[in-house]
XYZ file of C-alpha atoms in Angstrom:
570
model
C 0.000 0.000 0.000
C 2.894 2.304 0.809
C 4.533 1.574 -2.526
C 1.335 2.335 -4.405
C 0.983 5.697 -2.707
C 4.540 6.604 -3.651
C 3.882 5.854 -7.304
C 0.804 8.034 -7.280
C 2.600 11.171 -6.050
C 5.395 10.743 -8.565
C 5.189 13.189 -11.465
C 7.488 13.012 -14.452
C 8.569 16.217 -16.177
C 9.060 15.636 -19.872
C 10.454 17.831 -22.616
C 10.073 17.552 -26.358
C 13.042 16.838 -28.543
C 12.652 20.061 -30.536
C 13.312 22.106 -27.379
C 16.685 20.458 -26.756
C 18.399 22.691 -29.256
C 20.549 21.783 -32.214
C 22.375 18.484 -32.254
C 26.051 18.741 -31.354
C 28.270 17.376 -34.116
C 31.861 16.726 -33.086
C 34.710 16.351 -35.518
C 38.450 15.832 -35.322
C 40.516 18.966 -35.219
C 44.259 19.231 -35.280
C 46.300 20.831 -32.515
C 46.256 24.604 -32.370
C 48.916 26.705 -30.762
C 47.246 29.144 -28.396
C 50.285 30.553 -26.630
C 54.044 29.816 -26.621
C 56.094 30.721 -23.545
C 59.876 30.107 -23.964
C 61.759 28.676 -21.029
C 63.888 30.890 -18.828
C 66.997 29.119 -17.435
C 67.305 31.743 -14.723
C 64.142 30.431 -13.060
C 65.222 26.792 -12.862
C 66.354 27.154 -9.271
C 62.783 28.071 -8.198
C 61.305 24.755 -9.408
C 61.389 21.309 -7.745
C 61.385 18.221 -9.938
C 58.518 15.783 -9.267
C 57.281 12.616 -10.816
C 54.646 12.979 -13.543
C 51.189 13.654 -12.125
C 47.962 12.726 -13.985
C 45.192 15.362 -13.752
C 41.654 14.983 -15.205
C 40.317 18.136 -16.892
C 36.706 18.664 -18.023
C 36.337 21.135 -20.886
C 32.535 21.282 -20.959
C 29.986 22.408 -18.408
C 28.871 19.906 -15.804
C 25.221 18.846 -16.065
C 23.226 16.836 -13.557
C 19.715 15.478 -13.182
C 17.655 16.508 -10.173
C 14.452 15.093 -8.748
C 12.117 17.391 -6.807
C 9.164 16.241 -4.769
C 7.041 19.280 -3.990
C 4.524 19.591 -1.199
C 1.196 18.225 -2.280
C -1.660 20.752 -2.309
C -4.933 19.567 -0.865
C -8.233 20.837 -2.288
C -11.695 20.614 -0.754
C -15.015 21.150 -2.538
C -17.806 22.591 -0.377
C -21.143 24.207 -1.149
C -23.745 26.397 0.525
C -27.483 25.671 0.461
C -29.046 29.108 0.419
C -32.732 29.117 1.369
C -35.128 31.796 2.504
C -34.450 32.624 6.137
C -36.332 34.441 8.883
C -39.030 31.796 9.409
C -39.627 29.950 12.685
C -38.939 26.236 12.910
C -42.626 25.274 13.025
C -43.406 27.130 9.779
C -42.855 25.273 6.516
C -41.627 27.868 4.081
C -42.628 25.655 1.142
C -46.285 25.955 2.211
C -47.681 29.251 0.850
C -50.750 29.192 3.116
C -48.673 28.731 6.299
C -46.379 31.560 5.260
C -49.337 33.817 4.498
C -50.962 33.126 7.921
C -47.710 33.869 9.753
C -47.222 37.070 7.729
C -50.724 38.330 8.687
C -50.014 37.549 12.347
C -46.816 39.604 12.330
C -48.431 42.541 10.498
C -51.102 42.810 13.216
C -48.417 43.287 15.868
C -48.008 46.881 17.133
C -44.187 46.713 16.984
C -44.318 45.898 13.264
C -45.274 49.439 12.241
C -42.480 51.013 14.280
C -39.920 48.569 12.929
C -40.947 49.298 9.337
C -40.802 53.055 9.903
C -37.402 52.736 11.522
C -35.919 50.615 8.741
C -37.637 52.506 5.948
C -35.195 55.465 5.947
C -32.047 53.375 5.706
C -33.633 51.107 3.104
C -34.756 54.083 0.997
C -31.244 55.545 1.094
C -29.730 52.273 -0.113
C -32.340 51.875 -2.848
C -31.808 55.401 -4.165
C -28.055 54.954 -4.084
C -28.323 51.677 -5.927
C -30.556 53.233 -8.594
C -28.257 56.258 -9.004
C -25.109 54.204 -9.688
C -25.364 51.458 -12.255
C -22.259 49.334 -12.070
C -23.026 47.794 -15.465
C -23.666 51.091 -17.253
C -21.454 52.075 -20.204
C -20.838 55.766 -19.757
C -20.819 58.264 -22.638
C -22.340 55.720 -25.006
C -25.102 58.118 -26.068
C -22.727 60.946 -26.965
C -22.066 61.429 -30.674
C -18.708 60.191 -31.846
C -16.171 62.948 -32.391
C -14.701 62.884 -35.875
C -10.939 62.408 -35.985
C -8.676 65.399 -36.354
C -8.111 66.166 -40.018
C -4.679 65.356 -41.283
C -4.174 67.084 -44.581
C -1.499 65.614 -46.802
C -0.226 65.598 -50.361
C 2.177 62.986 -51.690
C 3.485 61.888 -55.087
C 1.999 58.672 -56.457
C 3.624 58.555 -59.915
C 6.199 60.320 -62.081
C 6.135 60.594 -65.889
C 9.352 61.658 -67.614
C 9.714 62.801 -71.186
C 11.683 60.332 -73.311
C 14.999 61.745 -74.459
C 15.568 65.475 -74.068
C 13.999 67.213 -71.074
C 11.908 70.193 -72.238
C 9.680 72.389 -70.033
C 6.006 71.468 -69.847
C 3.783 74.200 -71.245
C 0.346 72.638 -70.850
C -1.511 69.765 -69.154
C -5.010 68.512 -69.935
C -7.058 65.646 -68.479
C -9.323 63.502 -70.605
C -12.981 64.073 -69.785
C -13.842 60.371 -69.481
C -10.838 58.201 -68.870
C -7.442 58.115 -67.247
C -5.308 59.879 -69.845
C -3.256 63.032 -69.580
C -2.044 65.217 -72.449
C 1.183 67.186 -72.035
C 2.691 69.800 -74.343
C 6.485 70.274 -74.221
C 8.396 73.202 -75.704
C 11.589 75.105 -74.969
C 10.802 78.475 -76.506
C 14.287 79.963 -76.479
C 15.902 76.802 -77.823
C 13.182 75.964 -80.324
C 13.429 79.246 -82.149
C 16.747 78.023 -83.533
C 16.218 74.239 -83.496
C 13.082 72.621 -84.891
C 14.083 68.994 -84.399
C 12.382 68.501 -81.005
C 8.673 69.180 -81.276
C 6.817 66.152 -79.921
C 4.104 66.129 -77.258
C 2.625 63.119 -75.502
C -0.526 61.362 -74.302
C 0.050 59.460 -71.060
C -1.896 56.659 -69.455
C -1.681 57.361 -65.721
C -1.409 53.616 -65.014
C 1.728 53.309 -67.156
C 4.598 55.675 -66.446
C 7.203 53.772 -68.474
C 6.312 55.164 -71.886
C 3.657 57.494 -73.360
C 0.603 55.914 -74.896
C 0.650 58.185 -77.965
C 3.167 60.658 -79.394
C 1.678 63.846 -80.860
C 3.697 64.976 -83.899
C 2.902 68.616 -84.754
C 4.764 70.521 -87.469
C 5.818 73.066 -84.829
C 6.303 72.712 -81.044
C 3.053 72.891 -79.087
C 2.539 75.423 -76.309
C -0.965 74.289 -75.395
C -2.880 71.039 -75.909
C -6.464 70.574 -74.731
C -8.994 67.733 -74.820
C -12.470 68.204 -76.234
C -14.897 67.870 -73.291
C -17.530 66.307 -75.584
C -15.331 63.980 -77.635
C -12.549 62.340 -75.644
C -10.585 61.451 -78.791
C -10.249 65.011 -80.182
C -7.539 67.476 -79.118
C -6.644 70.985 -80.237
C -3.343 72.767 -79.775
C -1.558 76.029 -80.363
C 1.922 76.070 -81.884
C 5.028 78.178 -81.688
C 4.577 79.827 -85.089
C 1.003 81.004 -84.335
C -0.892 78.181 -86.048
C -3.566 76.070 -84.397
C -4.438 72.471 -85.220
C -6.494 69.491 -84.152
C -5.649 65.810 -83.591
C -7.692 62.625 -83.474
C -6.229 59.914 -81.220
C -7.937 57.220 -83.295
C -5.911 58.305 -86.348
C -2.526 58.479 -84.652
C -0.248 61.354 -83.766
C -0.403 63.223 -87.069
C -2.669 66.325 -87.167
C -6.023 66.040 -88.959
C -6.370 69.789 -89.508
C -4.103 72.880 -89.320
C -4.972 76.463 -90.089
C -3.049 78.185 -92.922
C -0.169 80.491 -91.895
C -1.746 83.643 -93.363
C -4.793 83.441 -91.045
C -2.857 82.313 -87.955
C -1.674 84.461 -85.051
C 1.303 86.731 -85.499
C 3.006 85.286 -82.426
C 3.057 81.986 -80.560
C -0.290 80.598 -79.345
C -0.243 80.295 -75.559
C -3.832 79.261 -74.888
C -6.569 77.263 -76.601
C -9.941 76.373 -75.050
C -13.078 74.703 -76.331
C -16.187 76.901 -76.210
C -19.854 76.065 -75.863
C -21.514 75.238 -79.190
C -24.168 72.927 -80.539
C -21.663 70.831 -82.480
C -18.943 70.868 -79.803
C -16.304 71.622 -82.438
C -15.546 75.316 -81.788
C -12.578 76.549 -79.776
C -10.892 79.825 -78.931
C -7.205 80.780 -79.074
C -5.133 83.683 -77.781
C -1.625 84.965 -78.363
C 0.775 87.714 -77.236
C -0.123 89.518 -80.472
C -3.260 90.730 -78.629
C -5.898 88.958 -80.742
C -8.467 86.361 -79.673
C -9.747 84.106 -82.455
C -12.573 81.586 -82.692
C -12.144 78.430 -84.791
C -14.161 75.458 -85.978
C -12.285 72.162 -86.339
C -14.542 71.156 -89.229
C -13.079 73.999 -91.308
C -9.678 75.339 -90.313
C -9.177 77.518 -93.387
C -10.012 80.711 -91.512
C -11.270 81.756 -88.048
C -14.983 82.209 -87.563
C -14.478 85.391 -85.488
C -11.718 87.481 -83.940
C -11.375 90.291 -81.392
C -8.511 92.683 -80.712
C -7.761 93.301 -77.029
C -7.369 97.076 -77.210
C -8.776 99.244 -74.415
C -10.062 102.314 -76.183
C -11.045 105.321 -74.113
C -13.713 106.797 -76.373
C -16.644 105.004 -78.043
C -15.772 106.611 -81.360
C -12.271 105.123 -81.431
C -11.574 101.910 -83.297
C -9.511 99.059 -81.967
C -6.033 98.757 -83.470
C -3.684 95.803 -83.328
C -0.784 98.224 -82.838
C -2.114 99.098 -79.371
C -3.239 95.536 -78.494
C -2.198 94.078 -75.165
C -0.298 90.798 -75.177
C -2.363 87.921 -73.775
C -0.745 85.523 -71.299
C -3.821 83.708 -69.898
C -7.274 82.816 -71.222
C -10.445 81.801 -69.368
C -13.804 80.600 -70.646
C -16.844 79.258 -68.816
C -19.294 77.145 -70.826
C -22.292 78.324 -68.774
C -21.617 81.905 -69.977
C -21.332 81.285 -73.746
C -20.721 84.823 -75.014
C -18.275 85.994 -72.336
C -14.601 85.275 -71.755
C -11.672 86.712 -69.820
C -8.029 87.276 -70.688
C -4.962 87.992 -68.598
C -2.416 90.294 -70.178
C 1.364 90.583 -69.959
C 0.971 93.971 -68.244
C -0.913 92.484 -65.261
C -4.466 93.342 -66.355
C -7.462 91.026 -66.386
C -9.973 92.061 -69.065
C -13.478 90.716 -69.447
C -14.751 90.328 -72.990
C -18.157 89.973 -74.612
C -18.271 88.340 -78.024
C -21.678 89.829 -78.860
C -20.635 93.423 -78.169
C -21.207 95.981 -80.932
C -18.908 98.798 -79.869
C -15.355 98.534 -78.497
C -16.597 99.470 -75.015
C -19.244 96.743 -75.139
C -16.712 94.166 -76.365
C -14.336 94.834 -73.442
C -16.560 96.144 -70.642
C -14.484 95.310 -67.534
C -10.863 95.710 -66.472
C -9.044 94.630 -63.312
C -5.527 95.691 -62.341
C -4.520 92.296 -60.994
C -0.712 91.970 -60.799
C 2.536 93.805 -61.313
C 3.690 91.440 -64.052
C 2.143 88.948 -66.454
C -0.917 87.010 -65.340
C 0.153 83.357 -65.396
C -3.180 81.767 -64.435
C -6.813 82.820 -64.690
C -9.746 80.597 -63.749
C -13.299 81.046 -62.502
C -14.461 79.199 -59.428
C -16.390 76.083 -60.556
C -19.260 76.824 -58.115
C -19.170 80.621 -57.657
C -18.826 81.899 -61.200
C -18.622 85.567 -60.177
C -15.343 84.887 -58.403
C -12.140 84.031 -60.244
C -8.543 83.237 -59.342
C -5.476 84.979 -60.742
C -1.820 84.076 -60.224
C 1.041 86.416 -61.000
C 4.270 87.905 -59.622
C 4.440 86.606 -56.016
C 0.768 86.378 -55.008
C -2.466 84.587 -55.832
C -5.663 86.646 -55.671
C -9.394 85.942 -55.624
C -11.532 88.558 -57.386
C -15.212 89.335 -57.617
C -16.850 90.808 -60.699
C -18.580 93.379 -58.488
C -15.276 94.801 -57.170
C -13.030 96.096 -59.923
C -10.523 98.119 -57.945
C -9.170 95.440 -55.618
C -9.282 91.713 -54.991
C -11.387 90.421 -52.108
C -8.879 87.743 -50.955
C -5.182 87.322 -51.554
C -2.173 85.366 -50.320
C 0.926 86.821 -48.746
C 3.874 87.688 -50.984
C 5.958 84.550 -51.424
C 9.735 84.531 -51.480
C 9.648 82.689 -54.816
C 7.688 83.383 -57.967
C 4.301 81.733 -58.442
C 3.864 80.040 -61.814
C 0.319 78.610 -62.020
C -2.867 78.061 -60.055
C -6.230 76.317 -60.294
C -9.368 75.578 -58.277
C -10.153 72.081 -57.112
C -13.292 71.012 -59.070
C -14.813 69.139 -56.092
C -13.428 70.990 -53.073
C -14.308 74.395 -54.551
C -12.748 76.334 -51.639
C -9.291 74.840 -52.329
C -6.720 76.706 -54.431
C -3.743 74.819 -55.866
C -0.700 77.006 -56.538
C 2.683 75.958 -57.959
C 5.913 77.776 -57.134
C 9.275 78.297 -58.734
C 11.035 76.300 -55.999
C 9.128 73.076 -56.850
C 6.445 73.323 -54.136
C 2.717 72.727 -54.507
C 0.684 74.858 -52.070
C -2.912 74.053 -51.131
C -4.901 77.046 -49.840
C -8.286 76.268 -48.280
C -10.384 79.414 -47.796
C -12.633 77.694 -45.250
C -9.896 76.388 -42.973
C -7.138 78.984 -43.042
C -6.491 82.058 -45.165
C -3.267 83.303 -43.626
C -1.156 80.343 -44.789
C -1.520 77.252 -46.988
C -3.064 74.189 -45.377
C -0.454 71.930 -47.033
C 2.794 72.649 -48.872
C 4.393 69.679 -50.634
C 7.911 69.730 -52.094
C 7.405 67.663 -55.239
C 10.770 68.342 -56.891
C 13.779 70.634 -56.895
C 13.205 72.209 -60.313
C 10.475 74.833 -60.923
C 6.879 73.670 -61.337
C 5.268 75.436 -64.296
C 1.769 73.929 -64.654
C -0.870 72.414 -62.400
C -4.058 70.670 -63.491
C -6.392 68.890 -61.006
C -8.392 65.835 -62.032
C -12.178 66.118 -62.187
C -12.380 63.594 -59.319
C -10.727 66.098 -56.978
C -8.074 63.838 -55.406
C -5.415 63.703 -58.149
C -3.321 66.687 -59.238
C -0.893 66.726 -62.176
C 2.063 69.133 -61.989
C 4.535 69.778 -64.790
C 8.109 70.895 -64.201
C 10.705 72.779 -66.194
C 12.592 69.525 -66.935
C 9.692 67.835 -68.719
C 8.581 65.702 -65.752
C 4.959 65.254 -64.704
C 4.364 64.618 -61.000
C 1.031 63.015 -60.183
C 0.151 63.979 -56.603
C -2.703 62.643 -54.497
C -4.497 64.826 -51.942
C -5.900 63.551 -48.677
C -9.614 62.798 -48.446
C -10.505 66.036 -46.644
C -8.839 68.126 -49.390
C -10.587 66.349 -52.272
C -14.169 66.131 -50.990
C -16.746 68.756 -50.045
C -19.048 68.805 -47.043
C -22.729 69.700 -47.219
C -22.138 72.980 -45.330
C -19.094 74.101 -47.325
C -21.074 75.916 -49.997
C -23.029 77.963 -47.476
C -19.925 78.830 -45.465
C -17.959 79.901 -48.532
C -20.929 81.992 -49.689
C -20.862 83.915 -46.410
C -17.106 84.469 -46.667
C -17.218 85.757 -50.239
C -20.228 87.993 -49.560
C -18.609 89.474 -46.468
C -15.332 90.198 -48.242
C -17.199 91.552 -51.253
C -19.176 93.934 -49.058
C -16.017 95.071 -47.295
C -14.280 95.869 -50.568
C -17.303 97.817 -51.867
C -17.294 99.947 -48.738
C -13.585 100.661 -49.186
C -14.112 101.480 -52.861
C -16.844 103.964 -51.999
C -14.581 105.595 -49.430
C -11.715 105.833 -51.912
C -14.008 107.434 -54.492
C -14.981 110.068 -51.953
C -11.363 110.794 -51.158
C -10.437 111.074 -54.814
C -13.359 113.389 -55.433
C -12.279 115.573 -52.542
C -8.681 115.682 -53.791
C -9.862 116.578 -57.285
C -12.046 119.377 -55.988
C -9.247 120.727 -53.804
C -6.904 120.635 -56.758
C -9.370 122.482 -58.974
C -10.048 125.064 -56.263
C -13.769 124.331 -56.090
C -15.757 124.561 -52.876
C -17.151 121.415 -51.359
C -20.849 120.938 -51.679
C -22.855 120.942 -48.441
C -23.576 117.240 -48.888
C -19.878 116.440 -49.220
C -18.741 118.776 -46.401
C -17.011 116.641 -43.752
C -17.914 119.183 -41.072
C -21.566 118.096 -41.351
C -20.606 114.517 -40.475
C -18.490 115.804 -37.569
C -21.434 117.732 -36.132
C -23.683 114.693 -36.394
C -21.080 112.634 -34.583
C -20.785 115.218 -31.794
C -24.559 115.369 -31.332
C -24.824 111.550 -31.171
C -21.969 111.414 -28.642
C -23.578 114.075 -26.426
C -26.936 112.312 -26.477
C -25.299 108.995 -25.584
C -23.360 110.437 -22.646
C -26.532 112.103 -21.374
C -28.400 108.781 -21.394
C -25.528 107.081 -19.548
C -25.576 109.810 -16.850
C -29.335 109.395 -16.362
C -28.982 105.607 -15.952
C -26.214 106.058 -13.376
C -28.342 108.518 -11.411
C -31.273 106.062 -11.371
C -29.034 103.249 -10.059
C -27.719 105.481 -7.237
C -31.238 106.423 -6.201
C -32.235 102.747 -5.987
């Protein structure tokens, strides 16, 4: 019996073979000299000769096996039979009638009422405390979830490089339905003497290794735009002033080019499709100061033309000798007869194709920048407001305020080259800089500084064109490279309240500028009258306003004194 008990308390600890570690493989190895100490005859006298002694040496660690018999833990299982208490021994609690009779007997006792009243206060306190604190309650579960803090970002997702020679990008255009991007390359100073490099390209954004189609114009292209109605048709303006059209289904050769004698006198910087029933008409502009309308079905001559000459008198006629060079062109399809041009002298001029007289053809003028206007675009949602980029600032204008812009950026340390509105996030301005940065200005979030500034490259960025989806932005550099950047979700989508908020901002700034314009007109009128020696009219006399102000101040101070006297009397 004793032996059996000993076997029961024995427990064997086992270990799997895979936990032993790697198998030790021994092999023969020749002798190796670790250290050599030469003998010193001078020390012989310190040694005593002895017989050879055998000594056992163990080179490996000593291992031993141990057996441990721990103290045995004893466990006991016990239970509690919980039943309803408080009943006398002679009362069977399983009998409802006996319990009911005993309960009536106790309730008739006089001490029962006092005991209940005495215990009622403490019981009520415990009940209320128990109801007030719910140990199983999940706190703050009914509160609305707080949206995460916005993290605006902009990063490069793809890079498209021009095969061969690196020429500056002059134009970018997205296909209306599809994932293709058209780029026009031209080095103006170099191309005037060398006509060998004049290709432009159609890129598939999914393939950055090689362009999908090579556009082969007779002269280098400065602008290349897709037809919004037909995704296979493109029009472009060339270095020698001609305009042409291309059909992607027929290859890279042009399908139509205007004759040289009806073309522009200078290079064509801008071409844009205009609203028409056939969808085949487009407009072109040039530094020669002329805007021309064309029809791709017949490129023999322009359908209409207009000279950008600001005449001062209605009787004067527009002359091409006084025309202002055009550097930017803007057209909105919802306003078919109107267009806008940015000039090389910093002016933004609004034009009306249906005007009869020179003043009706060019009714508005805005002094926008100190140098050429590099970009000009209307807001996709608020058509009365448009963006201009020039010199070192980007400005937002309103058609109702002609003397000053309603919003503007600070003066950058580097030159700004291009700008555009985001088609989905209509409060977002995208501006490229000469130092290779792409700045994103959101008018709803912050107007003192850009919300995001991304350094896409080291060379200057010349063109920016956002995709109609709002998240992708194509930027072209001076070395012929296209950088496809992706904006974060909050920069490429619009909220339901954004339109209302931006409306309030633009209306407030518009009203402020109108008030300042009215004040400036009064000051100029006063200076003109003082210069001419005329007396001010009673309505324009500033002394009248001063007297009104003094009377209002006196009346106000009198009312304040009366209120103070009433408070003291109370």
